[in-house]
Coordinates of C-alpha atoms and ligand atoms in Angstrom, one line a residue:
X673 CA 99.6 19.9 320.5
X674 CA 96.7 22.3 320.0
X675 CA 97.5 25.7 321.3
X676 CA 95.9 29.0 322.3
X677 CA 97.5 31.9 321.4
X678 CA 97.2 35.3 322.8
X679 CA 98.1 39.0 321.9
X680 CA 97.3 42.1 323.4
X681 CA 100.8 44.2 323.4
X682 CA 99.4 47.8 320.9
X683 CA 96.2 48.1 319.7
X684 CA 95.4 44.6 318.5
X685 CA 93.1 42.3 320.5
X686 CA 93.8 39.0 319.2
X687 CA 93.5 35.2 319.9
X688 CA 94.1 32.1 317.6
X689 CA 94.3 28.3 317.5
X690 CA 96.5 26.3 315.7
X691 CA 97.4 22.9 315.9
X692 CA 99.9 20.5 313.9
X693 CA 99.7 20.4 310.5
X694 CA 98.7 17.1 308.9
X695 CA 102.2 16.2 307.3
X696 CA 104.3 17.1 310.2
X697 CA 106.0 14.0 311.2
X698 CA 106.3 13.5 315.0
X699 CA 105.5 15.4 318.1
X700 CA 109.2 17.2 317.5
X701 CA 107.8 19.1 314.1
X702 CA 106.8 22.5 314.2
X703 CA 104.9 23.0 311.3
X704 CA 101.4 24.5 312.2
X705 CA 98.5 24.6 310.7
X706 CA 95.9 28.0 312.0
X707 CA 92.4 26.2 312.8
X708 CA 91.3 30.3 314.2
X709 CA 92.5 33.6 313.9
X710 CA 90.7 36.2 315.4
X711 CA 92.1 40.2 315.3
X712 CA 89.8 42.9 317.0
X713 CA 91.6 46.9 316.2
X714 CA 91.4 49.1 318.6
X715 CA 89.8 52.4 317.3
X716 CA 89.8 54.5 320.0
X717 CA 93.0 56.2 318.6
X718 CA 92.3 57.2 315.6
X719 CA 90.9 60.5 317.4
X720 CA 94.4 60.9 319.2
X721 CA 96.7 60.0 316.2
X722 CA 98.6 57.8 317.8
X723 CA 97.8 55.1 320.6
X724 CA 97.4 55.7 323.7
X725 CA 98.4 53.2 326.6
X726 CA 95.3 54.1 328.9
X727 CA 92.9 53.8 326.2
X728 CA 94.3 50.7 324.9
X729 CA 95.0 48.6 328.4
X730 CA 91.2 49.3 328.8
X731 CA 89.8 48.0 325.3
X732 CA 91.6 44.7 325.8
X733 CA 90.2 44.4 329.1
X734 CA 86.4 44.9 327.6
X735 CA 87.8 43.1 324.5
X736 CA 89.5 40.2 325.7
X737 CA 87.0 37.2 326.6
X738 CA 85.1 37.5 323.4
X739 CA 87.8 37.4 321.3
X740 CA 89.5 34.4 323.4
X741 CA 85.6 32.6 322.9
X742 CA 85.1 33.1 319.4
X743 CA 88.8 32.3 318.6
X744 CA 88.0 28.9 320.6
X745 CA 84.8 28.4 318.8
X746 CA 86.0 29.0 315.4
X747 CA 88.4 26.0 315.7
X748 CA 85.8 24.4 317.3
X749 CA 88.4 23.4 320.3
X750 CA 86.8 23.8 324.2
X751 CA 90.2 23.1 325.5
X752 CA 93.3 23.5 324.3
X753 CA 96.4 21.5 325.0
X754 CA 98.6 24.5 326.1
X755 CA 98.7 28.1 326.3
X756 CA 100.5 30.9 324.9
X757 CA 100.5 34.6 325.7
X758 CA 102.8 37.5 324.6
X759 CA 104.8 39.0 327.7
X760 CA 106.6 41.7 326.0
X761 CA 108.1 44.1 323.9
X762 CA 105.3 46.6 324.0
X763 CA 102.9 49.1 326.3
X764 CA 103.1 47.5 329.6
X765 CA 99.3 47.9 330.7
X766 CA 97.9 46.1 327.5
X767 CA 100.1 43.6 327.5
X768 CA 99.3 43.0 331.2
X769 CA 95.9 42.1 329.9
X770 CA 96.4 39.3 327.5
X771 CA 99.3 37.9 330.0
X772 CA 97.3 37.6 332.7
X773 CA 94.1 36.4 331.2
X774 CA 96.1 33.6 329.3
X775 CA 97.7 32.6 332.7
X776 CA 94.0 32.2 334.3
X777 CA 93.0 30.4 331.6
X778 CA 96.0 27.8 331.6
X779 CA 95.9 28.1 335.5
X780 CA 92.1 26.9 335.0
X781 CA 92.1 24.4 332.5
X782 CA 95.2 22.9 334.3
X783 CA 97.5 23.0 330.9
X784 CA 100.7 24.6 330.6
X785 CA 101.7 28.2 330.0
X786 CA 104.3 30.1 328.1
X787 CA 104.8 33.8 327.6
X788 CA 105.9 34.8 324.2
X789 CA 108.0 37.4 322.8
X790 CA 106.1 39.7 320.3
X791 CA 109.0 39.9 318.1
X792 CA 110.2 36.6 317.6
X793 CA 105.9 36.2 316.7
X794 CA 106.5 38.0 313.9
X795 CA 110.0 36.6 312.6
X796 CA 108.5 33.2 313.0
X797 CA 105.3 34.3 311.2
X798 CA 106.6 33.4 307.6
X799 CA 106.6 29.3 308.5
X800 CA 103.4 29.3 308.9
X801 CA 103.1 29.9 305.1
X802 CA 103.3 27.0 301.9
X803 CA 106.3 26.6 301.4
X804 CA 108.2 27.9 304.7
X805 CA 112.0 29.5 304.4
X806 CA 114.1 26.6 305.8
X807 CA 116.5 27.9 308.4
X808 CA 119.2 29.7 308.5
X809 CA 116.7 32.5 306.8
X810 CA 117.1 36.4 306.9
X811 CA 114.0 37.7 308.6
X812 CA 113.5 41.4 308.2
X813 CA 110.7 42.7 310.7
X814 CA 109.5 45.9 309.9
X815 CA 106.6 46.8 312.5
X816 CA 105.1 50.2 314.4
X817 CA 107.6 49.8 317.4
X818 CA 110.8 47.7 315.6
X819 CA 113.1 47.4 312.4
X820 CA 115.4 44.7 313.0
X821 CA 116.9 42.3 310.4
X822 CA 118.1 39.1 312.4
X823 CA 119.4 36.2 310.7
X824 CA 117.6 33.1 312.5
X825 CA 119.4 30.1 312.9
X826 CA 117.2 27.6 314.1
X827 CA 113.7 28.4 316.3
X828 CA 114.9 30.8 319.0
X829 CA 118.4 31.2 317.9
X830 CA 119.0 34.7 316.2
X831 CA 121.0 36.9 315.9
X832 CA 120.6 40.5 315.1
X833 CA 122.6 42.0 312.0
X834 CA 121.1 45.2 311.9
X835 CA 118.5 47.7 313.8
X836 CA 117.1 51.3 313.8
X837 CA 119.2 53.7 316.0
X838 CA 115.9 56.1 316.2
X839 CA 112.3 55.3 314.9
X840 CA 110.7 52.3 313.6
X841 CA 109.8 51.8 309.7
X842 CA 106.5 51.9 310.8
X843 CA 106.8 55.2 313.3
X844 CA 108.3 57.0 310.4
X845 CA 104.7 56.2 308.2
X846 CA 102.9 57.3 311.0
X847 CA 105.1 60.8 312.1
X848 CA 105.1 61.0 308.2
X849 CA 101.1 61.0 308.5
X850 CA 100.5 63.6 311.1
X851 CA 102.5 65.6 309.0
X852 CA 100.7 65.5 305.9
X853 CA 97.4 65.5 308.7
X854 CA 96.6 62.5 307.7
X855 CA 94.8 59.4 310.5
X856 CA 96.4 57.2 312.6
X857 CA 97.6 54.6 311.4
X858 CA 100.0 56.1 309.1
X859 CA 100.9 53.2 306.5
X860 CA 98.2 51.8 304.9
X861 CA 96.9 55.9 304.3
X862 CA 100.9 57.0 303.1
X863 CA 100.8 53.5 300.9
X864 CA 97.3 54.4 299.1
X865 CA 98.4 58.1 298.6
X866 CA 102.1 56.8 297.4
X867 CA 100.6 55.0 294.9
X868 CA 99.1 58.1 293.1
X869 CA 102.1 60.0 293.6
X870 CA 105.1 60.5 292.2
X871 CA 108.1 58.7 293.6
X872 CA 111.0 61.2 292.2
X873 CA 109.0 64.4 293.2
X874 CA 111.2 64.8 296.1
X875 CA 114.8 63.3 296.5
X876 CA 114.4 62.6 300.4
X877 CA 117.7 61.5 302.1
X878 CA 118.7 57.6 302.5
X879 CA 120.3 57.3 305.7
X880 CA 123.8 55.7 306.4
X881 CA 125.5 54.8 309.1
X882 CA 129.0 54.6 309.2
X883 CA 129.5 52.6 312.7
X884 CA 127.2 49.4 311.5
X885 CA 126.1 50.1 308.1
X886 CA 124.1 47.5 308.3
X887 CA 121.9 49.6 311.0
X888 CA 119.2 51.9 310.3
X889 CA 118.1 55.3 310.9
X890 CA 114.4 56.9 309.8
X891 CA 114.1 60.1 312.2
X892 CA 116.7 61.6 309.6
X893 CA 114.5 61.2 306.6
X894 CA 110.9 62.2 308.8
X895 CA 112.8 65.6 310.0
X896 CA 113.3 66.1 305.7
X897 CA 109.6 65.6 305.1
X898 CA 108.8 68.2 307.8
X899 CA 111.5 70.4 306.7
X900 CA 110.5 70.1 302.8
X901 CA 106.6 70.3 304.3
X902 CA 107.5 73.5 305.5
X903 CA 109.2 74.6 302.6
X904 CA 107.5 77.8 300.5
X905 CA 106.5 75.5 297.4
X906 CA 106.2 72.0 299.0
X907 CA 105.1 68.8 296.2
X908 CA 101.6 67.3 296.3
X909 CA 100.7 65.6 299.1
X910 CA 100.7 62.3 297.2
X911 CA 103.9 62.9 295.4
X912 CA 105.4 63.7 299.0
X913 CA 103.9 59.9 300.2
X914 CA 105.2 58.6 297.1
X915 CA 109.0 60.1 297.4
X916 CA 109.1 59.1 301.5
X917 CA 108.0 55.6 300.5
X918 CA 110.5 55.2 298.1
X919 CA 113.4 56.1 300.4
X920 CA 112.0 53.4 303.1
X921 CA 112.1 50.9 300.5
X922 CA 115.7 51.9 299.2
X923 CA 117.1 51.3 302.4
X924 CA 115.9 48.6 304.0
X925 CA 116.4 46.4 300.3
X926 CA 119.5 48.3 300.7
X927 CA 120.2 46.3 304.1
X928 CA 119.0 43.1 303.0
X929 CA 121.4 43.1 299.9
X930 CA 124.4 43.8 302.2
X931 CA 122.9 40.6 304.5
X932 CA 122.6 38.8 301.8
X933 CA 125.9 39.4 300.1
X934 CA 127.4 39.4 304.0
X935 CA 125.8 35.9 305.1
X936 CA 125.4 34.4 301.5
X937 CA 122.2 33.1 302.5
X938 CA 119.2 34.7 300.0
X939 CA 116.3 33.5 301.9
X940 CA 114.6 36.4 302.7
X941 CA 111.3 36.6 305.2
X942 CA 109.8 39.7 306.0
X943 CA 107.2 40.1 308.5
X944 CA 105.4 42.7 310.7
X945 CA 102.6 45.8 310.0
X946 CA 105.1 47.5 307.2
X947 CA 105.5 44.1 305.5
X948 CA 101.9 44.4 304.2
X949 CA 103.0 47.7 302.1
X950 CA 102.9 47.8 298.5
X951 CA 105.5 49.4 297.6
X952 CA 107.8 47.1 299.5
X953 CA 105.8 44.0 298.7
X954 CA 106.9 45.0 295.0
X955 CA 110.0 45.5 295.3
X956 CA 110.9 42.2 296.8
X957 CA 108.7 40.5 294.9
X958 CA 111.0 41.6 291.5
X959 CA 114.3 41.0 293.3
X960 CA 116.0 38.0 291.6
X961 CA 118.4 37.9 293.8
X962 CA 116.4 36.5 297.1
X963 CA 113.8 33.9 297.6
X964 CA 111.4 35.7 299.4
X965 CA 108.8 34.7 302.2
X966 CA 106.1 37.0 302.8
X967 CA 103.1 36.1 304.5
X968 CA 99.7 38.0 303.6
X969 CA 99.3 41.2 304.7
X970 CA 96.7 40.1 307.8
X971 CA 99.5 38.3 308.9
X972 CA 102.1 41.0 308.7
X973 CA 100.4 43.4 311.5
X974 CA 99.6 42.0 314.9
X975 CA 97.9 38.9 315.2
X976 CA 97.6 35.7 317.4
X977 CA 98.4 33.3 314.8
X978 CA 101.9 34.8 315.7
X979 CA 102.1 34.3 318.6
X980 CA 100.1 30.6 318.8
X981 CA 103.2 29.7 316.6
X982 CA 106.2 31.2 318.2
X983 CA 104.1 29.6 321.6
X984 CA 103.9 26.4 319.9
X985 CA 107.4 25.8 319.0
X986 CA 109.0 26.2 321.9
X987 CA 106.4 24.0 323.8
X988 CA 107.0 21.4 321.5
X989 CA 110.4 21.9 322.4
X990 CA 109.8 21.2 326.5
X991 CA 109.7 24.8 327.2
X992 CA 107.2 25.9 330.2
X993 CA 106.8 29.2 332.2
X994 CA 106.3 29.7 335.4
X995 CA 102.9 31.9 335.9
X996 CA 105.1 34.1 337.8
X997 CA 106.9 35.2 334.5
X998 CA 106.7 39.2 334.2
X999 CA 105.4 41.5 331.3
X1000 CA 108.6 42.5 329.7
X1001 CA 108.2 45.5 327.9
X1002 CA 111.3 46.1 326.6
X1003 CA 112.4 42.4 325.7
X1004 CA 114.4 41.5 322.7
X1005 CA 113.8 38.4 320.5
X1006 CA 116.4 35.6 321.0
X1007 CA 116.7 36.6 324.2
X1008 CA 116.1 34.1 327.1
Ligands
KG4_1406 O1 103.2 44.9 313.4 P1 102.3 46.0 313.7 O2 100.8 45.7 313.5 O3 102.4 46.4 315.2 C1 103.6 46.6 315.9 O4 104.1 45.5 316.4 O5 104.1 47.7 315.9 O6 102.8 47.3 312.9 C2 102.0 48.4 312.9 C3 102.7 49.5 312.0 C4 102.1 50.8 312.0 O7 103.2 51.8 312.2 C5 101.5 51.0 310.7 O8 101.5 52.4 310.2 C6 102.3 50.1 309.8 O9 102.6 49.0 310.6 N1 101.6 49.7 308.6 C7 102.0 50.0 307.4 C8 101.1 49.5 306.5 N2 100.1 48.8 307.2 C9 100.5 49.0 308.5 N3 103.1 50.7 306.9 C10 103.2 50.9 305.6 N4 102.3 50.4 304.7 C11 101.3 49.7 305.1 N5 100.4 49.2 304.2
ZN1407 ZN1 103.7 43.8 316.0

């Protein structure tokens, strides 16, 4: 089954094509293989510092249809065998864009549709790698809008072990950013900086919480780089960006050991925009303790490969929505 995917829910125009991958065995296999992958950013925010709904909802509208064509055209498919859009979490308007394009599109090519959680794009993301994590895995997502380490079961069955109570990993980068004046986004400037820096400038606070300690907190730890920005003598700019990164990093491998030692499983996947940060890349990367799955970094922030995937799976498993089916901004992965 060759499907379109589409993603429009921040500031990421995408499309993709992927189709099954040569040694999948059966119509029942989900194993992929990405024949396009096509990622348009958004600049308009950059100005802003941030992204803003309006501006966005707008640029996938202009965006859209080229994107969708040369994502087509690169896998050299004219019609695809089903289609996939995500429906939600994320900035109502811009996802209302990619939703209801893919629905015209499956509406007019008479194929079937299914909308797709953004989320569950991302935790699926690492099987489309060589080798995949064979379930149960841990999948950490670490994006702009969620931090959430689920354990996944089986395709669509996970369940959530831990989550931030305030910010994302990725909102923290980019708070983090504006105060250091730094652009929008946040992480890839904070990571470059970090990596001049010194990580043990500043001893910023590592957040626990006592209800779930397997939940997260990062407002905490943003409101100590303000405070110590602030402060009369305040570090370097790069050995600030250097101690904040290290403190992300301490606690979410911090969660994962607990998951790890909790569960007993040491399959570890991490996926979304802070999964392509070096720091953290490193880190895992020297843990003996886990078998980690990390895709490339242009698959860790938005892109439709995601979402083609996630789309594909559960098609391949009978599943078929209605065009009726709502943008969901708020909707959590494993969630019907
Ligand atoms: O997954 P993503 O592209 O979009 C959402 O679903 O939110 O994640 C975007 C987030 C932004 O907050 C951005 O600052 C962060 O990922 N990010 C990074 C890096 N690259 C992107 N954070 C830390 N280090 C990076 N290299
Ligand atoms: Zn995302």
């Amino acid at each position: 089954m060759i499907v379109l995917g589409i993603e429009s829910s921040c500031d990421e125009t995408a499309a993709s094509v992927v189709a099954a991958h040569p040694e999948a065995r059966g119509d029942g296999d989900i194993r992929s293989v990405v024949l396009s992958d096509v990622v348009h950013t958004q600049e308009v925010h950059a100005a802003y510092l941030g992204v803003v709904p309006e501006l966005a909802s707008r640029a996938h509208a202009e965006k859209i249809v080229a994107v969708t064509r040369a994502a087509l055209d690169r896998a050299g498919v004219e019609t695809p065998d089903a289609v996939a859009a995500t429906a939600g979490p994320g900035l109502i308007g811009a996802v209302l864009v990619g939703l209801a394009f893919g629905k015209a599109l499956a509406a007019g090519w008479g194929v079937p549709f299914v909308g797709v959680n953004h989320l569950e794009g991302h935790l699926l993301s690492p099987l489309l790698e060589d080798p995949p994590p064979a379930f149960p895995f841990l999948a950490l997502v670490v994006s702009g809008g969620h931090t959430t380490l689920y354990r996944a079961d089986a395709p669509g069955r996970y369940a959530i072990l831990g989550t931030t109570v305030d910010d994302a990993a990725g909102e923290a980068y980019d708070k983090v950013a504006r105060l250091l004046g730094l652009g929008y986004p946040g992480g890839p400037v904070i990571d470059r900086m970090a990596a001049r820096g010194n990580p043990t400038a500043v001893d910023f606070p590592r957040p626990r919480l006592k209800a779930n300690p397997m939940d997260l907190s990062f407002s905490g730890l943003k409101t100590s780089v303000a405070q110590h920005v602030r402060s009369p003598s305040p570090a370097a700019p790069d050995d600030i960006a250097a101690s904040f990164q290290v403190a992300v990093v301490d606690v979410l491998q911090d969660r994962v050991a607990r998951a790890v030692a909790d569960t007993g499983i040491r399959r570890v996947a991490i996926a979304g925009g802070v999964a392509a940060n070096s720091a953290l890349r490193q880190r895992f990367a020297d843990w003996s303790d886990i078998d980690l799955y990390l895709p490339p970094r242009s698959r860790c922030t938005d892109n439709g490969a995601m979402i083609a995937f996630a789309g594909r799976t559960r098609l391949i498993t009978g599943q078929r929505d209605p065009l009726s089916i709502p943008v969901r901004p708020r909707w959590q992965a494993g969630t019907p």
